[in-house]
GROMACS .gro file of C-alpha atoms in nm:
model
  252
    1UNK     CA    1   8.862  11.315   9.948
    2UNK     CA    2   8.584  11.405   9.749
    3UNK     CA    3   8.780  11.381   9.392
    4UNK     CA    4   8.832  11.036   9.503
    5UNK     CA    5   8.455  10.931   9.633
    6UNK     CA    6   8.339  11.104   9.290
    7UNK     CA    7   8.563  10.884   9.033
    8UNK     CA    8   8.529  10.578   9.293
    9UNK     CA    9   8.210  10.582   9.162
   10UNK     CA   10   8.092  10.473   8.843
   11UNK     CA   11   7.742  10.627   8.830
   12UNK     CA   12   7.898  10.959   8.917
   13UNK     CA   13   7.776  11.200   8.638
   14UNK     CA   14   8.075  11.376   8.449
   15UNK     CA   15   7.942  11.741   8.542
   16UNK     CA   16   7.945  11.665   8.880
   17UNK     CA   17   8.266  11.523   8.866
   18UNK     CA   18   8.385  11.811   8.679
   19UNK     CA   19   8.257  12.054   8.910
   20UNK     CA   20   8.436  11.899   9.180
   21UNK     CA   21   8.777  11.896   9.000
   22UNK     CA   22   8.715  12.262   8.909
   23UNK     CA   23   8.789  12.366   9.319
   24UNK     CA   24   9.145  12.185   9.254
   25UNK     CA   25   9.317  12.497   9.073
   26UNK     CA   26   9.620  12.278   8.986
   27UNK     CA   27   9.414  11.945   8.956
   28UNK     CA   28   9.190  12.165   8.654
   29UNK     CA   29   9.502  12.243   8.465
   30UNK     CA   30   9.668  11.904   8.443
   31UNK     CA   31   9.329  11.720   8.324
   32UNK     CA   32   9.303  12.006   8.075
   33UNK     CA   33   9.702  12.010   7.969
   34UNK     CA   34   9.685  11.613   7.974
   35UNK     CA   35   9.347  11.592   7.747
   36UNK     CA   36   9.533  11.840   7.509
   37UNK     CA   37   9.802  11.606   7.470
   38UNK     CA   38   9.870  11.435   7.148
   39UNK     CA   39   9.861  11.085   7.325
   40UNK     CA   40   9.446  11.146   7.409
   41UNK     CA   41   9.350  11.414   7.192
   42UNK     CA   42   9.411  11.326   6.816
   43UNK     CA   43   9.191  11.646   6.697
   44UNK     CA   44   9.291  11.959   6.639
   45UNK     CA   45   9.056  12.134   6.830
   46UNK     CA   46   9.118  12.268   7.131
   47UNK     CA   47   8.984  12.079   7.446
   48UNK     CA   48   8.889  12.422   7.749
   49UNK     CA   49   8.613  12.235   7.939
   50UNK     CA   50   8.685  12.000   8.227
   51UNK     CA   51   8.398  11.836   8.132
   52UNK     CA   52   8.485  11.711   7.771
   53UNK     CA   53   8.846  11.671   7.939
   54UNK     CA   54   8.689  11.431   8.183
   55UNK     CA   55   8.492  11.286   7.913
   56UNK     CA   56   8.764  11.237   7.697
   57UNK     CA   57   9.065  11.086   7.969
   58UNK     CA   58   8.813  10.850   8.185
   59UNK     CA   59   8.775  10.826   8.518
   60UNK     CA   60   9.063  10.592   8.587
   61UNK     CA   61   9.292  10.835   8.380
   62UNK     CA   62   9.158  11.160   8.597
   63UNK     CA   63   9.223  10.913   8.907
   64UNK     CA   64   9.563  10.870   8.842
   65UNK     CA   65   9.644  11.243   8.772
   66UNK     CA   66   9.461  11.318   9.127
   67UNK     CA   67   9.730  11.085   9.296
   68UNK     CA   68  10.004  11.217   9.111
   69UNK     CA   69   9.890  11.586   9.157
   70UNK     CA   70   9.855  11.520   9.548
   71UNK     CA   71  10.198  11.329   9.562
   72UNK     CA   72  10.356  11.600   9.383
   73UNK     CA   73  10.272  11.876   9.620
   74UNK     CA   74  10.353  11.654   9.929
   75UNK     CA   75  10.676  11.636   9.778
   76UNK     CA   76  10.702  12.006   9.702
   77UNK     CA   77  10.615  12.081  10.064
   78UNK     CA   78  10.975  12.010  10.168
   79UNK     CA   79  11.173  12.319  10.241
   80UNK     CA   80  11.456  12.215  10.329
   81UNK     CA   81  11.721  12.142  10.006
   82UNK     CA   82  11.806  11.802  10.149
   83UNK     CA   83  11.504  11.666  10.211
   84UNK     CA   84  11.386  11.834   9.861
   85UNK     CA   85  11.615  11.671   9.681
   86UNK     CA   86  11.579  11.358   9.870
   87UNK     CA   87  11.146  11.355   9.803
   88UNK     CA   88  11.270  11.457   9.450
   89UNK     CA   89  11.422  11.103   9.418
   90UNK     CA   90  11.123  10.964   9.546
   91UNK     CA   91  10.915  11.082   9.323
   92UNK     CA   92  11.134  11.001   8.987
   93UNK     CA   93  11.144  10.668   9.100
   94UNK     CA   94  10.755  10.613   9.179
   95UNK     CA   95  10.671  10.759   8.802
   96UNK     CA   96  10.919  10.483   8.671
   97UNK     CA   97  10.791  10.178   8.861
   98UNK     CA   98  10.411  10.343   8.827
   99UNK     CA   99  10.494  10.281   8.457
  100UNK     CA  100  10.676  10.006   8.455
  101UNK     CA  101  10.327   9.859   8.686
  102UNK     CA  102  10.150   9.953   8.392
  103UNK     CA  103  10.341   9.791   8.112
  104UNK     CA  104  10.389   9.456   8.296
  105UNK     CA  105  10.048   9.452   8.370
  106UNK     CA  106   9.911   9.550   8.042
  107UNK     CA  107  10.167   9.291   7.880
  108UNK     CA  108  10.215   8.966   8.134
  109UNK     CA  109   9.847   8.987   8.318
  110UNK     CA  110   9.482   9.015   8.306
  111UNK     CA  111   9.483   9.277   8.567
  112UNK     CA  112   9.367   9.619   8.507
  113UNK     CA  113   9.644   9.860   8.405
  114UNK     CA  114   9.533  10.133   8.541
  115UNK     CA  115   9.498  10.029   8.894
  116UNK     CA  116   9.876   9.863   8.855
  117UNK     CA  117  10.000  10.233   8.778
  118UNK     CA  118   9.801  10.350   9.068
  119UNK     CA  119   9.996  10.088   9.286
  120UNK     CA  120  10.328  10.139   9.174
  121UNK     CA  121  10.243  10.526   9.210
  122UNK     CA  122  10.201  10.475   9.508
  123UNK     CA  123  10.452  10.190   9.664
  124UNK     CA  124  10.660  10.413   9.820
  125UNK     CA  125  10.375  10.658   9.945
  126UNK     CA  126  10.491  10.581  10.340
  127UNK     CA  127  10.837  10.680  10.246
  128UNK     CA  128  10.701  11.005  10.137
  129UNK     CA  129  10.489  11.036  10.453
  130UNK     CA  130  10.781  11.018  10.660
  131UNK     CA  131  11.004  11.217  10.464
  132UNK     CA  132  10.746  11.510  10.453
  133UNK     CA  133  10.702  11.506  10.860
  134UNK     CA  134  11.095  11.444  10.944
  135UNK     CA  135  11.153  11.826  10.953
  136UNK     CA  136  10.952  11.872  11.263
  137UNK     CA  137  11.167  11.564  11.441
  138UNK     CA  138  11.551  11.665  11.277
  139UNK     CA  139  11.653  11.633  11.698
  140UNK     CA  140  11.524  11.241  11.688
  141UNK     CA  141  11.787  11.204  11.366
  142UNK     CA  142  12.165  11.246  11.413
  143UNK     CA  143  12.265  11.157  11.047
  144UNK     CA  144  12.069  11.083  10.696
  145UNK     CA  145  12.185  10.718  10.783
  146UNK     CA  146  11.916  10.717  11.067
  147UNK     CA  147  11.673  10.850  10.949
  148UNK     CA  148  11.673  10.621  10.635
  149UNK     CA  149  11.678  10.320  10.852
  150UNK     CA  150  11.348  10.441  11.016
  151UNK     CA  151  11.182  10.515  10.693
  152UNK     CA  152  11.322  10.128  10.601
  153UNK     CA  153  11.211  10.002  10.899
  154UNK     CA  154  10.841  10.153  10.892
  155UNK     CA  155  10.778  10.277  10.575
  156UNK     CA  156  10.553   9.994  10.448
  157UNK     CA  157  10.335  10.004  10.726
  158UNK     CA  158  10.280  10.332  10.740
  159UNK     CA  159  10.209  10.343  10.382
  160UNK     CA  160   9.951  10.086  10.416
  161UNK     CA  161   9.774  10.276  10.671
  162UNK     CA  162   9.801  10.574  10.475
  163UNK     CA  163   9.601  10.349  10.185
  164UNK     CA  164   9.351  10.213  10.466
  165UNK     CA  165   9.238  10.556  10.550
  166UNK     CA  166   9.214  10.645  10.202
  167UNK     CA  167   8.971  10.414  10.180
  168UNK     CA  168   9.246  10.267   9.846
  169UNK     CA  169   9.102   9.884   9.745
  170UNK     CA  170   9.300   9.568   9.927
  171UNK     CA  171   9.506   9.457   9.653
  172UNK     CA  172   9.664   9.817   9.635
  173UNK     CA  173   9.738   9.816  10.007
  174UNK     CA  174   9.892   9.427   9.997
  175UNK     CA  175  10.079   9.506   9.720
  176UNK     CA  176  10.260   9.815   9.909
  177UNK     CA  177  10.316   9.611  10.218
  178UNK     CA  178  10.429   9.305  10.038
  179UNK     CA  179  10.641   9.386   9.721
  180UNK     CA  180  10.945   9.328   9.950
  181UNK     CA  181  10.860   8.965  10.061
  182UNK     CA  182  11.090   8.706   9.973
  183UNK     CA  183  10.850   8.420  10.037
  184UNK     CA  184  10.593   8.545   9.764
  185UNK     CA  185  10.447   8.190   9.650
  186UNK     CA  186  10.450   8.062   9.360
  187UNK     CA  187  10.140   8.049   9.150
  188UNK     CA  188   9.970   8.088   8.755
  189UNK     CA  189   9.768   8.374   8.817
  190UNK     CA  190   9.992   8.681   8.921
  191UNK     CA  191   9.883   8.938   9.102
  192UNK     CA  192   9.891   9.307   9.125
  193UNK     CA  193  10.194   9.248   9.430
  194UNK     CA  194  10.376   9.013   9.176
  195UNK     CA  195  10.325   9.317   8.919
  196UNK     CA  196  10.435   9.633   9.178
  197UNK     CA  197  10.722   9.356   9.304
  198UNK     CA  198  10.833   9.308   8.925
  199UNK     CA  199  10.847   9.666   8.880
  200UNK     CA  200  11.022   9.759   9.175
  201UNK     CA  201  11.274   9.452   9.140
  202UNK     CA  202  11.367   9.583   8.720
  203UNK     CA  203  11.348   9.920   8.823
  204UNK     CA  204  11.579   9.910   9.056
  205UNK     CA  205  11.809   9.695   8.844
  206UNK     CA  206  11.819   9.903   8.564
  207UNK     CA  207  11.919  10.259   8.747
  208UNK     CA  208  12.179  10.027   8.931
  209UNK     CA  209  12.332   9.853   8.616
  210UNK     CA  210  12.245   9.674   8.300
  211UNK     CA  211  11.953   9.418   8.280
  212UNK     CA  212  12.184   9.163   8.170
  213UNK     CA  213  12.433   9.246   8.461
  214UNK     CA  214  12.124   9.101   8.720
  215UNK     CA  215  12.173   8.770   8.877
  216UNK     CA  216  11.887   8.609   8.703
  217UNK     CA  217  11.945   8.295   8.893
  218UNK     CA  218  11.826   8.477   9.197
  219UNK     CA  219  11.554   8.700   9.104
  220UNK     CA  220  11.178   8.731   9.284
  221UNK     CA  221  10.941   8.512   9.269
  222UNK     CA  222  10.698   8.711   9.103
  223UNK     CA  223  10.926   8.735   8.799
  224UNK     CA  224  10.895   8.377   8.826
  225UNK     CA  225  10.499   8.414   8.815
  226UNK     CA  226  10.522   8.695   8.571
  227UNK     CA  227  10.691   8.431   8.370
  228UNK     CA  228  10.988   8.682   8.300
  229UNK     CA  229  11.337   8.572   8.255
  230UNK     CA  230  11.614   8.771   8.169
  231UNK     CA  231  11.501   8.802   7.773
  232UNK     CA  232  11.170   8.853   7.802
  233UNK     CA  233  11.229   9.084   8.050
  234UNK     CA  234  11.494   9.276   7.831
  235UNK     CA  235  11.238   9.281   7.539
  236UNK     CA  236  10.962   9.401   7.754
  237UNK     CA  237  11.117   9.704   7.869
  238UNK     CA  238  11.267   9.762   7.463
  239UNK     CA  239  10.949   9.722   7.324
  240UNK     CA  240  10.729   9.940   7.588
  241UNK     CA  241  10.994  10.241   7.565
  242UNK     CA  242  10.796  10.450   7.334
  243UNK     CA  243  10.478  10.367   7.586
  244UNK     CA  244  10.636  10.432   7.918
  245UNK     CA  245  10.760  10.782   7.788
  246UNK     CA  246  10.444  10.850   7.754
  247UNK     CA  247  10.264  10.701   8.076
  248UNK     CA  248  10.579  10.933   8.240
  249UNK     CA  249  10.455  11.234   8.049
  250UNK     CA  250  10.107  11.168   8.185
  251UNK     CA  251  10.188  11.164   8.571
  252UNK     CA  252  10.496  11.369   8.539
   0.00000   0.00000   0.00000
């Protein structure tokens, strides 16, 4: 809570931030792996203060490890091989739509970047939730089958509670609870749920089968808004390869 008050704020002073990151044992040594990295520092000197790190990443970068940090230890919670494996999934497939958020929005919007990775982080965050609690109910659940219809049944608005009491920004919370509408309308000015909807929608698709295999004839609408047919979306996700690699190795 108070990592995320501190880079909520943009009159926060870097020490202070620093110092607060510095009680997160595990939160200190991914800002100081990531500013290391050859994708932010380009020096060859060695980076061993969180607050040059901090300096040097941004808050919105440091914000993004935060959620990925704190997803990543929900998901290693789970004790039970199953579930593990099952959270494991989860996760994989929130770092790809997280950067595929991030490429579509960079590429096809005006919206901030950033804050689309932070979405698409965190789309699935209620699935994750429930996962991470359905050890204490296994008598409620007499097959896998069940309990996935729950977390398909519930999952969105649970996540977007989760978001609500994390005090997370409105257009991250519709765009968790909405991604899944059909009705989405049509418009020239996409939003971040287009974005997070796109993502999910060609993520999806591509683990599945090949782009090109896709009914493009019946796609979402905020492909439509994203203005993203079956070759631009092709060369998007060609073009951004090299990127999204990277954005993985960032939140990975």
């Amino acid at each position: 809570m108070k990592i995320r008050q501190a880079l909520d704020d943009p009159d926060m002073p870097t020490e202070q931030v620093a110092r607060i990151i510095s009680t997160e044992p595990v939160l200190s040594a991914q800002v100081l792996m990531l500013s290391n990295s050859a994708m932010f520092n380009r020096s060859t000197k060695k980076i061993e203060e969180l607050r040059v790190a901090v300096t040097l990443l941004g808050f919105s970068v440091v914000r993004n490890v935060a959620i990925s940090v704190g997803m990543k230890q929900l998901k290693d919670q789970q004790d039970n091989t199953s579930k593990s494996e099952q959270m494991e999934g989860l996760w994989t497939r929130s770092m790809r739509v997280a950067a595929l958020s991030y490429v579509i929005a960079r590429n096809r919007t005006k919206l901030s970047a950033d804050k689309a990775m932070v979405a698409g982080l965190l789309h699935d965050i209620g699935k994750f939730y429930i996962l991470s609690r359905a050890h204490q109910y296994q008598g409620l659940f007499t097959s896998d089958q069940a309990l996935w219809e729950l977390i398909d049944q519930w999952h969105a608005d649970i996540g977007a509670a989760i978001l609500e009491s994390w005090e997370v920004s409105d257009d991250i919370r519709e765009a968790v609870m909405d991604r899944k509408r059909t009705d989405l309308p049509l418009h020239t000015r996409p939003t971040l749920t287009d974005v997070v909807a796109a993502a999910d929608f060609l993520d999806a698709g591509f683990v599945k089968q090949s782009l090109q295999d896709i009914d493009w004839t019946n796609v979402p609408g905020a492909l439509k808004n994203l203005g993203l047919n079956e070759e631009s979306a092709i060369r998007l996700m060609t073009e951004t390869r090299q990127e999204m690699a990277q954005i993985l190795r960032v939140i990975a």
